[in-house]
PDB file of C-alpha atoms in Angstrom:
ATOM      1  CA  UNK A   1     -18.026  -7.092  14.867  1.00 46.00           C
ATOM      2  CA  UNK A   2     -16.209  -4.027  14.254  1.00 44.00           C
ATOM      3  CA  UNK A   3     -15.951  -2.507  10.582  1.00 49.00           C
ATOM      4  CA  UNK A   4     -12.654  -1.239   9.253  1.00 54.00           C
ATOM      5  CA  UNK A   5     -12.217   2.413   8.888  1.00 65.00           C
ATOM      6  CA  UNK A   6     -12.402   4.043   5.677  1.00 76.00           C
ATOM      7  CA  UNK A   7      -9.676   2.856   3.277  1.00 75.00           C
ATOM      8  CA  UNK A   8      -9.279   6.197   1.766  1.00 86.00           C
ATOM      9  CA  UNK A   9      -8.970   8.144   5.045  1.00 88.00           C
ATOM     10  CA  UNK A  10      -5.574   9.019   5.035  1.00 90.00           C
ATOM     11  CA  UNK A  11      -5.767  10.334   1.919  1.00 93.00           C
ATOM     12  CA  UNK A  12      -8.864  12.625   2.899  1.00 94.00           C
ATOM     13  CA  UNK A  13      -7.088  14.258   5.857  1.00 95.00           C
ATOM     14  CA  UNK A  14      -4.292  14.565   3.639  1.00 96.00           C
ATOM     15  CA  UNK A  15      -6.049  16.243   1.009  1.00 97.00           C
ATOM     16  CA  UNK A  16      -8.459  18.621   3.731  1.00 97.00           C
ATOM     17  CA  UNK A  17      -4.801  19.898   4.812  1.00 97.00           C
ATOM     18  CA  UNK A  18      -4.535  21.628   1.895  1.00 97.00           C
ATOM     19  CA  UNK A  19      -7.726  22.733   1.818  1.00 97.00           C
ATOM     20  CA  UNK A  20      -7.274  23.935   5.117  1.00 97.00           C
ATOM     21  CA  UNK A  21      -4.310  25.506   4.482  1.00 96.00           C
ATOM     22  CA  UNK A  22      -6.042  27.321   1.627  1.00 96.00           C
ATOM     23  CA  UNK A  23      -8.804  28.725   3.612  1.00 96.00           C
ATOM     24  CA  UNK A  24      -6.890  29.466   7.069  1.00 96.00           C
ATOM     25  CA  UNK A  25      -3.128  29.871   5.850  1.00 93.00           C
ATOM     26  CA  UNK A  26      -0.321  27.725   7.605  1.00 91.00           C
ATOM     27  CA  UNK A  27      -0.330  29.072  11.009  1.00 90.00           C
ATOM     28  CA  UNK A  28      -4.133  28.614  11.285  1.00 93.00           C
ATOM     29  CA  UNK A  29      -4.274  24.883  10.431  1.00 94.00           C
ATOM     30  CA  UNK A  30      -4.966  22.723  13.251  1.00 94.00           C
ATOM     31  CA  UNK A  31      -6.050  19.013  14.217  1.00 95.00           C
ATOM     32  CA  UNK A  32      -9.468  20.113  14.773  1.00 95.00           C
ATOM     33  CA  UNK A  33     -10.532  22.382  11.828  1.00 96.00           C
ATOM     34  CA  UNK A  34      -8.403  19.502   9.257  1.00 96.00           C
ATOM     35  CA  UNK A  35     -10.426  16.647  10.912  1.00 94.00           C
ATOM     36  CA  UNK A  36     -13.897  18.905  10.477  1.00 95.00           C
ATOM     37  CA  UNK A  37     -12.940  19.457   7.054  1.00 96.00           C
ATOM     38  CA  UNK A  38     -12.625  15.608   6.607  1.00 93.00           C
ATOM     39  CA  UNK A  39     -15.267  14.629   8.413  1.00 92.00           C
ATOM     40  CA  UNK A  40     -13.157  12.243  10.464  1.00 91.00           C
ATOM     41  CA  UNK A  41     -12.751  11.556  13.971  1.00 90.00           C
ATOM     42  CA  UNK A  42     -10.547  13.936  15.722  1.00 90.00           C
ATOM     43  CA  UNK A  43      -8.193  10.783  17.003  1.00 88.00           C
ATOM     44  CA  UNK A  44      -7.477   9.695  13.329  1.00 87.00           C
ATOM     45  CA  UNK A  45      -5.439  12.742  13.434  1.00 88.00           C
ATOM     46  CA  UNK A  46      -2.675  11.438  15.365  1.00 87.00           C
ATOM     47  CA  UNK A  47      -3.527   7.705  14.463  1.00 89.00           C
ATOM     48  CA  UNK A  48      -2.054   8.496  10.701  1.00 90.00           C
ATOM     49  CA  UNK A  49       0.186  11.384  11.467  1.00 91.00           C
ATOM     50  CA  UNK A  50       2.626  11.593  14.304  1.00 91.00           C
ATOM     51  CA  UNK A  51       2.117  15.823  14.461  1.00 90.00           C
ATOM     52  CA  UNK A  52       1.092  18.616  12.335  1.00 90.00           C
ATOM     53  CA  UNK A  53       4.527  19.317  10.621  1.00 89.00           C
ATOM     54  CA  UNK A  54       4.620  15.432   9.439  1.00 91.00           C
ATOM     55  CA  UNK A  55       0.733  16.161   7.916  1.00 93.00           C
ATOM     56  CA  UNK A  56       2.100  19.491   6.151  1.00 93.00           C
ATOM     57  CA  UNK A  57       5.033  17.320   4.714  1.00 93.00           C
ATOM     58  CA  UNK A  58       3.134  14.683   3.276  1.00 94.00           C
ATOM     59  CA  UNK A  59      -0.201  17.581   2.192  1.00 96.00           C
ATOM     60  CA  UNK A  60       2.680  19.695   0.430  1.00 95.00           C
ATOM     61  CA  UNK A  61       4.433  16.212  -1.134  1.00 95.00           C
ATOM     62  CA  UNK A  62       1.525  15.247  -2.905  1.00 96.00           C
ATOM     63  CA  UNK A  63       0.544  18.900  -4.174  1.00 96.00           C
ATOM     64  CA  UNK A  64       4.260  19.065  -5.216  1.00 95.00           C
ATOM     65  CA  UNK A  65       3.338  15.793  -7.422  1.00 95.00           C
ATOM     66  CA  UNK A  66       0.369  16.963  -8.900  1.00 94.00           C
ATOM     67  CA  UNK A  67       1.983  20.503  -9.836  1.00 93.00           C
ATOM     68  CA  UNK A  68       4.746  18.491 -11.311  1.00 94.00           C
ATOM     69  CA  UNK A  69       2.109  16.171 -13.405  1.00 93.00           C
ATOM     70  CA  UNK A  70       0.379  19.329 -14.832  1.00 91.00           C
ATOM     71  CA  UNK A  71       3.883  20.719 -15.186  1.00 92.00           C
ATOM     72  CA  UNK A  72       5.276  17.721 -17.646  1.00 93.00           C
ATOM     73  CA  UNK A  73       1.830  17.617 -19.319  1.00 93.00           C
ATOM     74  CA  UNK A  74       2.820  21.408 -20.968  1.00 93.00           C
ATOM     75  CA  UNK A  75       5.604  19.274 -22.395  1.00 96.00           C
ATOM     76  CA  UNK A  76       3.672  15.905 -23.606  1.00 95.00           C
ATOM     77  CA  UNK A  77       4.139  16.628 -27.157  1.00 95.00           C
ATOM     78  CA  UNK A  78       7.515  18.714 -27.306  1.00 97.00           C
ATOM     79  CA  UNK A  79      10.209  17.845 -29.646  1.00 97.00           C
ATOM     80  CA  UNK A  80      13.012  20.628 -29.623  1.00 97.00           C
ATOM     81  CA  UNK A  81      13.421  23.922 -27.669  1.00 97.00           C
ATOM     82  CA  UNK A  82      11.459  26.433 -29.627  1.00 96.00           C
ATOM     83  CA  UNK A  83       8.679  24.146 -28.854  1.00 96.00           C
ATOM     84  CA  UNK A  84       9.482  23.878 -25.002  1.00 97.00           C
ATOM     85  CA  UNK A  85       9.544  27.771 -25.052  1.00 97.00           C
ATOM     86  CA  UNK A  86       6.030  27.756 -26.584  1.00 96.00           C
ATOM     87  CA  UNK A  87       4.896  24.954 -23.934  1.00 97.00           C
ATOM     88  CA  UNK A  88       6.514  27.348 -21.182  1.00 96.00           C
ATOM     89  CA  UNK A  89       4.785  30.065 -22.619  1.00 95.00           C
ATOM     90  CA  UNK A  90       1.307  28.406 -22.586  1.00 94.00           C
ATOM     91  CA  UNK A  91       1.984  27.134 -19.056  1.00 93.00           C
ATOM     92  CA  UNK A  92       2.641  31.197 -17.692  1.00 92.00           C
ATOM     93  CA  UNK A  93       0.015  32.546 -19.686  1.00 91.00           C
ATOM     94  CA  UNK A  94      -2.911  29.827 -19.158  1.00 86.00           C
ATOM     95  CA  UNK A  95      -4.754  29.120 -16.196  1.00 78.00           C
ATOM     96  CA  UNK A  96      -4.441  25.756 -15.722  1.00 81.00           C
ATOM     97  CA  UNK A  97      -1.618  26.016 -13.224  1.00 83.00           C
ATOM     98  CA  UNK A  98      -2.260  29.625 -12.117  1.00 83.00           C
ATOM     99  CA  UNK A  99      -5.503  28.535  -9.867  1.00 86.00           C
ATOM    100  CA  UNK A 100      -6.090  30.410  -6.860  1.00 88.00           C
ATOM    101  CA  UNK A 101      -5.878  27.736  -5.109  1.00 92.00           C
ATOM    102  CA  UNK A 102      -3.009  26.371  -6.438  1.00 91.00           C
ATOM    103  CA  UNK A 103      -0.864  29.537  -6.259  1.00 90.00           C
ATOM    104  CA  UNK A 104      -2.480  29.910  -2.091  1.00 91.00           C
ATOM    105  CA  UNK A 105      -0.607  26.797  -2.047  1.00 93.00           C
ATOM    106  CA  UNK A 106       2.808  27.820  -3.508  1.00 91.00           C
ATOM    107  CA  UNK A 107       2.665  31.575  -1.572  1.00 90.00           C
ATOM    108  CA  UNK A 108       2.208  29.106   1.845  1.00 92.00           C
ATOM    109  CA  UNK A 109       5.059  26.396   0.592  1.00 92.00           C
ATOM    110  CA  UNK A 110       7.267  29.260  -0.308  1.00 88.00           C
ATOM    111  CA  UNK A 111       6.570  31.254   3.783  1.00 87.00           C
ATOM    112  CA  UNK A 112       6.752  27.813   5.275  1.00 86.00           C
ATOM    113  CA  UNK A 113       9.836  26.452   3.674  1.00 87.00           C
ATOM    114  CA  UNK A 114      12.032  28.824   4.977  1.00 84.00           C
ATOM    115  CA  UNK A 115      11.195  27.393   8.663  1.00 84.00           C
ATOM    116  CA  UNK A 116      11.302  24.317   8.036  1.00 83.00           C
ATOM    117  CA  UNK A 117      13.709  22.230   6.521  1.00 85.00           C
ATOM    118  CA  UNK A 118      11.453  19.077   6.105  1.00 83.00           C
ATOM    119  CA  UNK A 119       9.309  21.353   3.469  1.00 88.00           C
ATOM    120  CA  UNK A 120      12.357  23.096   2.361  1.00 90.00           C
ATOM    121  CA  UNK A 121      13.582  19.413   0.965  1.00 91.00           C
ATOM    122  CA  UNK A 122      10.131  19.079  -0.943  1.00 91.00           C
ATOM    123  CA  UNK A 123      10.693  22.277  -2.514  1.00 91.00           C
ATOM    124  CA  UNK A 124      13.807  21.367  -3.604  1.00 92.00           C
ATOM    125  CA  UNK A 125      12.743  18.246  -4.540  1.00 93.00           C
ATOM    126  CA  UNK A 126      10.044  20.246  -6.479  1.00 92.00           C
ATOM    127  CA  UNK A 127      12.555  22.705  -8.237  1.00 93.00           C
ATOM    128  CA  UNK A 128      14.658  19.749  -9.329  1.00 95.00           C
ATOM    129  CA  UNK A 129      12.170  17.448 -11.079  1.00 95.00           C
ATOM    130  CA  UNK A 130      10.999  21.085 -12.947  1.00 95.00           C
ATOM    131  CA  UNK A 131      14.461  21.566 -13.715  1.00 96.00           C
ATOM    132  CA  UNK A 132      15.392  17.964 -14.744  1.00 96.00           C
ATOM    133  CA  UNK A 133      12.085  18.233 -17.437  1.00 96.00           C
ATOM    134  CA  UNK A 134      13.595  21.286 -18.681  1.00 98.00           C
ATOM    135  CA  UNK A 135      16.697  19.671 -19.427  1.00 98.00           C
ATOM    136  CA  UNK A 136      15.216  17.657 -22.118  1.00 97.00           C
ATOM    137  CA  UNK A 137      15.677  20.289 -24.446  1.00 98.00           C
ATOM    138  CA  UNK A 138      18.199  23.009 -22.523  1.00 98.00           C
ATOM    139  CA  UNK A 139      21.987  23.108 -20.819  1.00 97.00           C
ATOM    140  CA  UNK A 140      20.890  22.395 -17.001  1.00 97.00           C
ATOM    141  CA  UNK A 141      21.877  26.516 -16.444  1.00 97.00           C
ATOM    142  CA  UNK A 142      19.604  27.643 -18.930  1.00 98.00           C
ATOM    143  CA  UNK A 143      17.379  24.990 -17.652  1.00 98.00           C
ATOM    144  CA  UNK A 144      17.371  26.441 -13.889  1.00 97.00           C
ATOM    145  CA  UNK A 145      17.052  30.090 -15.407  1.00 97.00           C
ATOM    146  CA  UNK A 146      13.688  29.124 -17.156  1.00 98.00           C
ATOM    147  CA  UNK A 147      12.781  27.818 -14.153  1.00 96.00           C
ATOM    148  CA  UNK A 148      13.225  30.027 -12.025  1.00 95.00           C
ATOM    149  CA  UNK A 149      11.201  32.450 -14.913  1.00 96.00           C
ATOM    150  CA  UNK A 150       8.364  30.233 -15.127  1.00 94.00           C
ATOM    151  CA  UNK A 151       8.219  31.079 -11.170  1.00 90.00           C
ATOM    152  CA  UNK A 152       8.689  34.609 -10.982  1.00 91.00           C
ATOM    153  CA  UNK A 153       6.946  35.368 -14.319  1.00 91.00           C
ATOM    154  CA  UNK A 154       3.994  33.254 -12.789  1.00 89.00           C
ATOM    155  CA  UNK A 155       3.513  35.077  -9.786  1.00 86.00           C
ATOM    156  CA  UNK A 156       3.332  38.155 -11.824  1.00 86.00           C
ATOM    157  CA  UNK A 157       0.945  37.137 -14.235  1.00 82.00           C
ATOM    158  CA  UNK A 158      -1.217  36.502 -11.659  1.00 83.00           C
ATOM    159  CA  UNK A 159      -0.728  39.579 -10.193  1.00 86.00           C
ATOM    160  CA  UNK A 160      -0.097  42.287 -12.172  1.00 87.00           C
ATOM    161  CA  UNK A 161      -2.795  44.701 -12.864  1.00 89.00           C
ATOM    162  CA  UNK A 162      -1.869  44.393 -16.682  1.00 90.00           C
ATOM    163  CA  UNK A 163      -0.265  41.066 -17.158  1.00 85.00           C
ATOM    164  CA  UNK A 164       1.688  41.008 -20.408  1.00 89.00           C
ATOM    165  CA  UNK A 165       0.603  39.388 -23.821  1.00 92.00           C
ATOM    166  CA  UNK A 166       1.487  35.921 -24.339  1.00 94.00           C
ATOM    167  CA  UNK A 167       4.340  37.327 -27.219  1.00 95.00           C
ATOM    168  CA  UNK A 168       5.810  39.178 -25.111  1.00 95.00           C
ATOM    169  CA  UNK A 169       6.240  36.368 -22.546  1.00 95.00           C
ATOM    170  CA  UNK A 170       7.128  33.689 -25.650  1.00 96.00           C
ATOM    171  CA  UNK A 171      10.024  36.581 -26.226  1.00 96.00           C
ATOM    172  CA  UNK A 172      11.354  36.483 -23.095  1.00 96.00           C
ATOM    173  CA  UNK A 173      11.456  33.300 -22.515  1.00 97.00           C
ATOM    174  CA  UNK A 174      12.847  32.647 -26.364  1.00 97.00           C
ATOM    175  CA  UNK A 175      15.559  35.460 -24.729  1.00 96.00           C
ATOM    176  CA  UNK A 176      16.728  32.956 -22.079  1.00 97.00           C
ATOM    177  CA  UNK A 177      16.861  29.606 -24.165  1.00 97.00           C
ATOM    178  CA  UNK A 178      19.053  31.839 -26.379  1.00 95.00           C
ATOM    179  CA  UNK A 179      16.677  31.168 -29.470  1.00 92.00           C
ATOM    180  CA  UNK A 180      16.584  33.827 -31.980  1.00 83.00           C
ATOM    181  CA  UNK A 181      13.135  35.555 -31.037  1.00 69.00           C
ATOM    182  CA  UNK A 182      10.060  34.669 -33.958  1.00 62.00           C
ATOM    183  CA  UNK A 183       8.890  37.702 -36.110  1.00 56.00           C
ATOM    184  CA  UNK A 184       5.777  38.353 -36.339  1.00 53.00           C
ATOM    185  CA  UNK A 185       4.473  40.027 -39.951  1.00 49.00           C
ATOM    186  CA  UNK A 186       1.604  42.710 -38.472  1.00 46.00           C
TER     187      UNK A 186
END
């Protein structure tokens, strides 16, 4: 008698997309080096997935979730708007979100989605849940400004060869929300 194949396949080639997509970039992923990396058969490939741009989908919807988990987490305990500018501030200016990996992730989504409009509609799908947490606390246009800071102001944290203190970020971001800016007694 046969045995049944590994429950938690599909969720392992799923999963060694990204990772594949992290070490070889979009245009290098392939059947063959995603099914090495899960250590499944090659055919499992197109016995879960009817082609590569359906695996991509799915691999970039479930890193869109778990961005958007450790996103709301930043905002867990927040009770008011000077408080989501201090979570927002944390988020830019710690490493929790700011992985390598993670951000190989977002510079791929970000080349990708503009080819596709399958992974264009996760990003967007992305930008709004981001966007609808920020409401919680802000007008939905200072809302989508913020958001579209926390991106930007991300990508240059991670990148700049002297990223800026975590007041001056907490000032610009107070700047946005329209909150008079906290003084600080040196």
């Amino acid at each position: 008698m046969r045995r049944a194949n590994d429950p938690q396949r599909r969720e392992k080639i799923v999963q060694a997309t990204l990772d594949a997509v992290i070490a070889h970039g979009i245009h290098g992923v392939t059947h063959r080096k995603i099914a090495m990396i899960a250590e499944v058969p090659l055919g499992s490939m197109t016995y879960y997935f009817s082609g590569i741009d359906e695996l991509l989908m799915e691999a970039f919807g479930c890193f869109t979730d778990r961005m958007m988990l450790q996103y709301q987490d930043f905002f867990a305990d927040v009770k008011d708007a000077s408080q989501a500018c201090h979570a927002i501030t944390d988020m830019i200016y710690g490493s929790q979100v700011t992985t390598p990996d993670n951000m190989e992730l977002m510079y791929q989504l970000y080349a990708f989605a503009s080819r596709k409009p399958a992974l264009k509609t996760v990003m967007q799908n992305w930008m709004l849940r981001s966007q609808q947490t920020l409401e919680q606390w802000f007008d939905p246009v200072t809302a989508r400004a913020l958001d579209a800071f926390i991106e930007g102001m991300t990508l240059h944290f991670v990148t700049d060869k002297k990223p800026l203190q975590r007041e001056d970020i907490l000032l610009m971001v107070e700047r946005i929300a329209g909150i008079p800016a906290t003084v600080s007694c040196a």
